[in-house]
Amino acid sequence: MRIWLDGGLRDLESAHVSVFDHGLTVGDGVFETVKAVDGRPFALTRHLDRLTRSARGLGLPDPDHAEVREACAAVLEANPMPLGRLRITYTGGHGPLGSDRGEHGPTLVVAVGATTRRPDTTAVITVPWTRNERGALTGLKTTSYAENVVALARAHEHGASEALFGNTVGQLCEGTGSNVFVVLGGEIHTPPVASGCLPGITRALAVEWTGAKETDLPLDALSRADEIFLTSTLRDVQAVHRVDDRELPGAPGPVTAKAMRIFDERAGEDLDP
Ligand code: PLP
């Protein structure tokens, strides 16, 4: 496998990052996961804009979009695959053993791995831990993902592929790597960004394309919803057939199935040439 590190393509075995890189020592970094279909990245401009917003949120210098685009193209060309997940990682770079940043400047890594289309439906659990809707990192896609790792492991223990968080005021928020939508009385609702969720790119497209409303939702919306679905770069729109002990027979229901169809039809529009 060939990856991009600090200005050029390298073999994975010879691509080395400092053991004092702050992405490793203090989780000081931001990232994007971008879907690539037949070597073409999906919605790359939106991902680059969010990468910049996340970097600014951490006080990192703006990433060079031209370099990241070049890196994505080079990595995709060097590693052909029908469905890939590009991973763009941008960290605070080599620094002292503490939280202060060094003089070295950021590290940029772009890699790609093969992936497969996700099943149409999945099971989810809720977890008792909360997202902080008012934290310094709220809404930023940082590499500090350990909380998601823990929640996802719990989901797997329960035969589920995703764990959903509420926020500190008891509202529904998001999953470890996805946004959540509920269908109530025929209308589609998703928590607003103020709930503390990541402003997902698939979420934004789903809101645009389905007319879903951004609504503060109590956690028990999950027990009342007629249908529930998740959105993310790698799931697209995925119906939920079980949430904790509640089965949703017939998932995907009609509203979710329509959202999936719209997404399948329109997703090609936003592929970079
Ligand atoms: N929420 C979190 C915490 C995520 O990590 C992700 C994606 O990884 C999402 C939501 C979905 O965002 P997107 O649709 O941009 O993949």
Tab-separated table of C-alpha atoms in Angstrom, residues 51-211:
chain	number	residue	atom	x	y	z
A	51	LEU	CA	-11.398	19.597	7.757
A	52	THR	CA	-10.541	23.289	7.730
A	53	ARG	CA	-13.305	24.134	10.222
A	54	SER	CA	-12.088	21.363	12.533
A	55	ALA	CA	-8.442	22.477	12.184
A	56	ARG	CA	-9.379	26.086	12.970
A	57	GLY	CA	-11.355	24.870	15.987
A	58	LEU	CA	-8.137	23.347	17.342
A	59	GLY	CA	-6.065	26.385	16.359
A	60	LEU	CA	-4.110	24.436	13.740
A	61	PRO	CA	-3.004	26.187	10.545
A	62	ASP	CA	-5.438	25.781	7.646
A	63	PRO	CA	-4.717	22.602	5.706
A	64	ASP	CA	-3.603	23.217	2.118
A	65	HIS	CA	-6.599	22.026	0.085
A	66	ALA	CA	-4.540	21.747	-3.110
A	67	GLU	CA	-2.100	19.415	-1.362
A	68	VAL	CA	-4.877	17.328	0.203
A	69	ARG	CA	-6.598	16.998	-3.200
A	70	GLU	CA	-3.313	16.006	-4.813
A	71	ALA	CA	-2.693	13.504	-2.023
A	72	CYS	CA	-6.169	11.940	-2.393
A	73	ALA	CA	-5.775	11.623	-6.157
A	74	ALA	CA	-2.272	10.133	-5.844
A	75	VAL	CA	-3.295	7.636	-3.155
A	76	LEU	CA	-6.372	6.546	-5.112
A	77	GLU	CA	-4.334	6.106	-8.262
A	78	ALA	CA	-1.662	4.086	-6.458
A	79	ASN	CA	-4.223	1.841	-4.713
A	80	PRO	CA	-7.053	1.056	-7.153
A	81	MET	CA	-10.214	-0.386	-5.563
A	82	PRO	CA	-13.936	-0.273	-6.394
A	83	LEU	CA	-15.063	1.164	-3.050
A	84	GLY	CA	-12.517	2.845	-0.840
A	85	ARG	CA	-12.448	4.860	2.366
A	86	LEU	CA	-9.918	7.648	2.205
A	87	ARG	CA	-8.612	8.691	5.584
A	88	ILE	CA	-7.167	12.198	5.805
A	89	THR	CA	-5.394	12.808	9.108
A	90	TYR	CA	-3.964	16.224	10.010
A	91	THR	CA	-2.264	16.576	13.388
A	92	GLY	CA	-0.448	19.161	15.470
A	93	GLY	CA	2.816	17.461	14.454
A	94	HIS	CA	5.997	16.657	16.368
A	95	GLY	CA	6.178	18.499	19.680
A	96	PRO	CA	7.342	18.439	23.301
A	97	LEU	CA	6.096	15.881	25.841
A	98	GLY	CA	3.237	17.982	27.074
A	99	SER	CA	0.252	19.778	25.682
A	100	ASP	CA	2.072	22.812	24.255
A	101	ARG	CA	2.536	22.588	20.509
A	102	GLY	CA	6.027	22.413	19.066
A	103	GLU	CA	7.525	24.535	16.319
A	104	HIS	CA	7.477	21.698	13.814
A	105	GLY	CA	4.111	22.263	12.131
A	106	PRO	CA	1.355	19.830	11.224
A	107	THR	CA	1.558	16.280	9.930
A	108	LEU	CA	-0.630	15.284	6.970
A	109	VAL	CA	-1.323	11.633	6.220
A	110	VAL	CA	-3.686	10.376	3.515
A	111	ALA	CA	-4.356	6.647	3.258
A	112	VAL	CA	-7.040	4.490	1.681
A	113	GLY	CA	-8.560	1.153	2.647
A	114	ALA	CA	-11.047	-1.053	0.827
A	115	THR	CA	-14.581	-1.116	2.155
A	116	THR	CA	-17.906	-2.679	1.222
A	117	ARG	CA	-21.457	-1.425	0.943
A	118	ARG	CA	-23.188	-1.629	4.350
A	119	PRO	CA	-26.302	-3.767	4.864
A	120	ASP	CA	-29.628	-1.971	4.377
A	121	THR	CA	-30.598	-2.386	8.045
A	122	THR	CA	-28.790	-2.585	11.354
A	123	ALA	CA	-29.283	-2.827	15.116
A	124	VAL	CA	-28.265	0.009	17.454
A	125	ILE	CA	-28.021	0.492	21.207
A	126	THR	CA	-28.192	3.582	23.371
A	127	VAL	CA	-25.392	4.259	25.838
A	128	PRO	CA	-25.628	6.043	29.204
A	129	TRP	CA	-22.702	8.358	28.419
A	130	THR	CA	-23.410	11.842	27.108
A	131	ARG	CA	-22.122	14.057	24.341
A	132	ASN	CA	-21.207	17.524	25.584
A	133	GLU	CA	-23.113	20.015	23.458
A	134	ARG	CA	-21.002	22.926	24.776
A	135	GLY	CA	-17.442	21.567	24.799
A	136	ALA	CA	-14.369	23.077	23.148
A	137	LEU	CA	-14.369	20.194	20.644
A	138	THR	CA	-18.113	20.006	20.020
A	139	GLY	CA	-18.869	19.685	16.323
A	140	LEU	CA	-15.209	19.206	15.365
A	141	LYS	CA	-13.982	16.001	13.790
A	142	THR	CA	-10.964	15.468	15.993
A	143	THR	CA	-8.817	12.381	16.390
A	144	SER	CA	-9.875	12.178	20.071
A	145	TYR	CA	-12.187	9.236	19.373
A	146	ALA	CA	-11.596	6.999	22.374
A	147	GLU	CA	-15.125	7.603	23.728
A	148	ASN	CA	-16.511	6.388	20.420
A	149	VAL	CA	-14.241	3.353	20.495
A	150	VAL	CA	-15.590	2.397	23.940
A	151	ALA	CA	-19.235	2.927	22.938
A	152	LEU	CA	-18.823	1.019	19.685
A	153	ALA	CA	-17.276	-1.940	21.525
A	154	ARG	CA	-20.366	-2.003	23.765
A	155	ALA	CA	-22.597	-1.951	20.672
A	156	HIS	CA	-20.732	-4.940	19.245
A	157	GLU	CA	-21.167	-6.821	22.550
A	158	HIS	CA	-24.920	-6.395	22.065
A	159	GLY	CA	-24.955	-7.504	18.426
A	160	ALA	CA	-25.384	-3.920	17.218
A	161	SER	CA	-23.283	-1.907	14.788
A	162	GLU	CA	-23.780	1.508	16.343
A	163	ALA	CA	-24.233	3.182	19.735
A	164	LEU	CA	-26.320	6.326	20.112
A	165	PHE	CA	-25.553	9.105	22.582
A	166	GLY	CA	-27.826	11.634	24.218
A	167	ASN	CA	-26.429	15.004	25.296
A	168	THR	CA	-26.138	16.527	28.765
A	169	VAL	CA	-29.707	17.860	28.693
A	170	GLY	CA	-31.272	14.523	27.769
A	171	GLN	CA	-31.740	15.111	24.071
A	172	LEU	CA	-30.956	12.669	21.316
A	173	CYS	CA	-27.591	13.521	19.737
A	174	GLU	CA	-25.758	11.106	17.380
A	175	GLY	CA	-23.942	7.812	17.013
A	176	THR	CA	-20.237	7.053	17.384
A	177	GLY	CA	-19.772	7.584	13.658
A	178	SER	CA	-23.184	8.486	12.294
A	179	ASN	CA	-26.073	10.910	12.591
A	180	VAL	CA	-29.543	9.741	13.533
A	181	PHE	CA	-32.948	10.452	11.985
A	182	VAL	CA	-36.394	9.498	13.289
A	183	VAL	CA	-39.726	9.393	11.488
A	184	LEU	CA	-42.618	10.661	13.616
A	185	GLY	CA	-46.094	10.983	12.133
A	186	GLY	CA	-44.713	10.741	8.602
A	187	GLU	CA	-42.174	13.583	9.116
A	188	ILE	CA	-38.422	13.088	9.238
A	189	HIS	CA	-36.533	14.729	12.109
A	190	THR	CA	-32.863	14.861	13.061
A	191	PRO	CA	-31.200	16.554	16.048
A	192	PRO	CA	-29.835	20.044	15.289
A	193	VAL	CA	-26.091	20.686	15.321
A	194	ALA	CA	-26.673	22.540	18.636
A	195	SER	CA	-27.397	19.103	20.179
A	196	GLY	CA	-23.627	18.540	20.021
A	197	CYS	CA	-23.592	16.206	17.029
A	198	LEU	CA	-21.008	16.325	14.280
A	199	PRO	CA	-22.349	18.240	11.276
A	200	GLY	CA	-22.299	15.109	9.130
A	201	ILE	CA	-21.924	15.545	5.402
A	202	THR	CA	-24.384	12.729	4.685
A	203	ARG	CA	-26.723	14.304	7.260
A	204	ALA	CA	-26.612	17.638	5.416
A	205	LEU	CA	-27.344	15.930	2.087
A	206	ALA	CA	-30.182	13.919	3.643
A	207	VAL	CA	-31.716	17.118	5.112
A	208	GLU	CA	-31.379	18.843	1.730
A	209	TRP	CA	-32.729	15.935	-0.289
A	210	THR	CA	-35.552	14.694	1.973
A	211	GLY	CA	-36.712	17.919	3.643
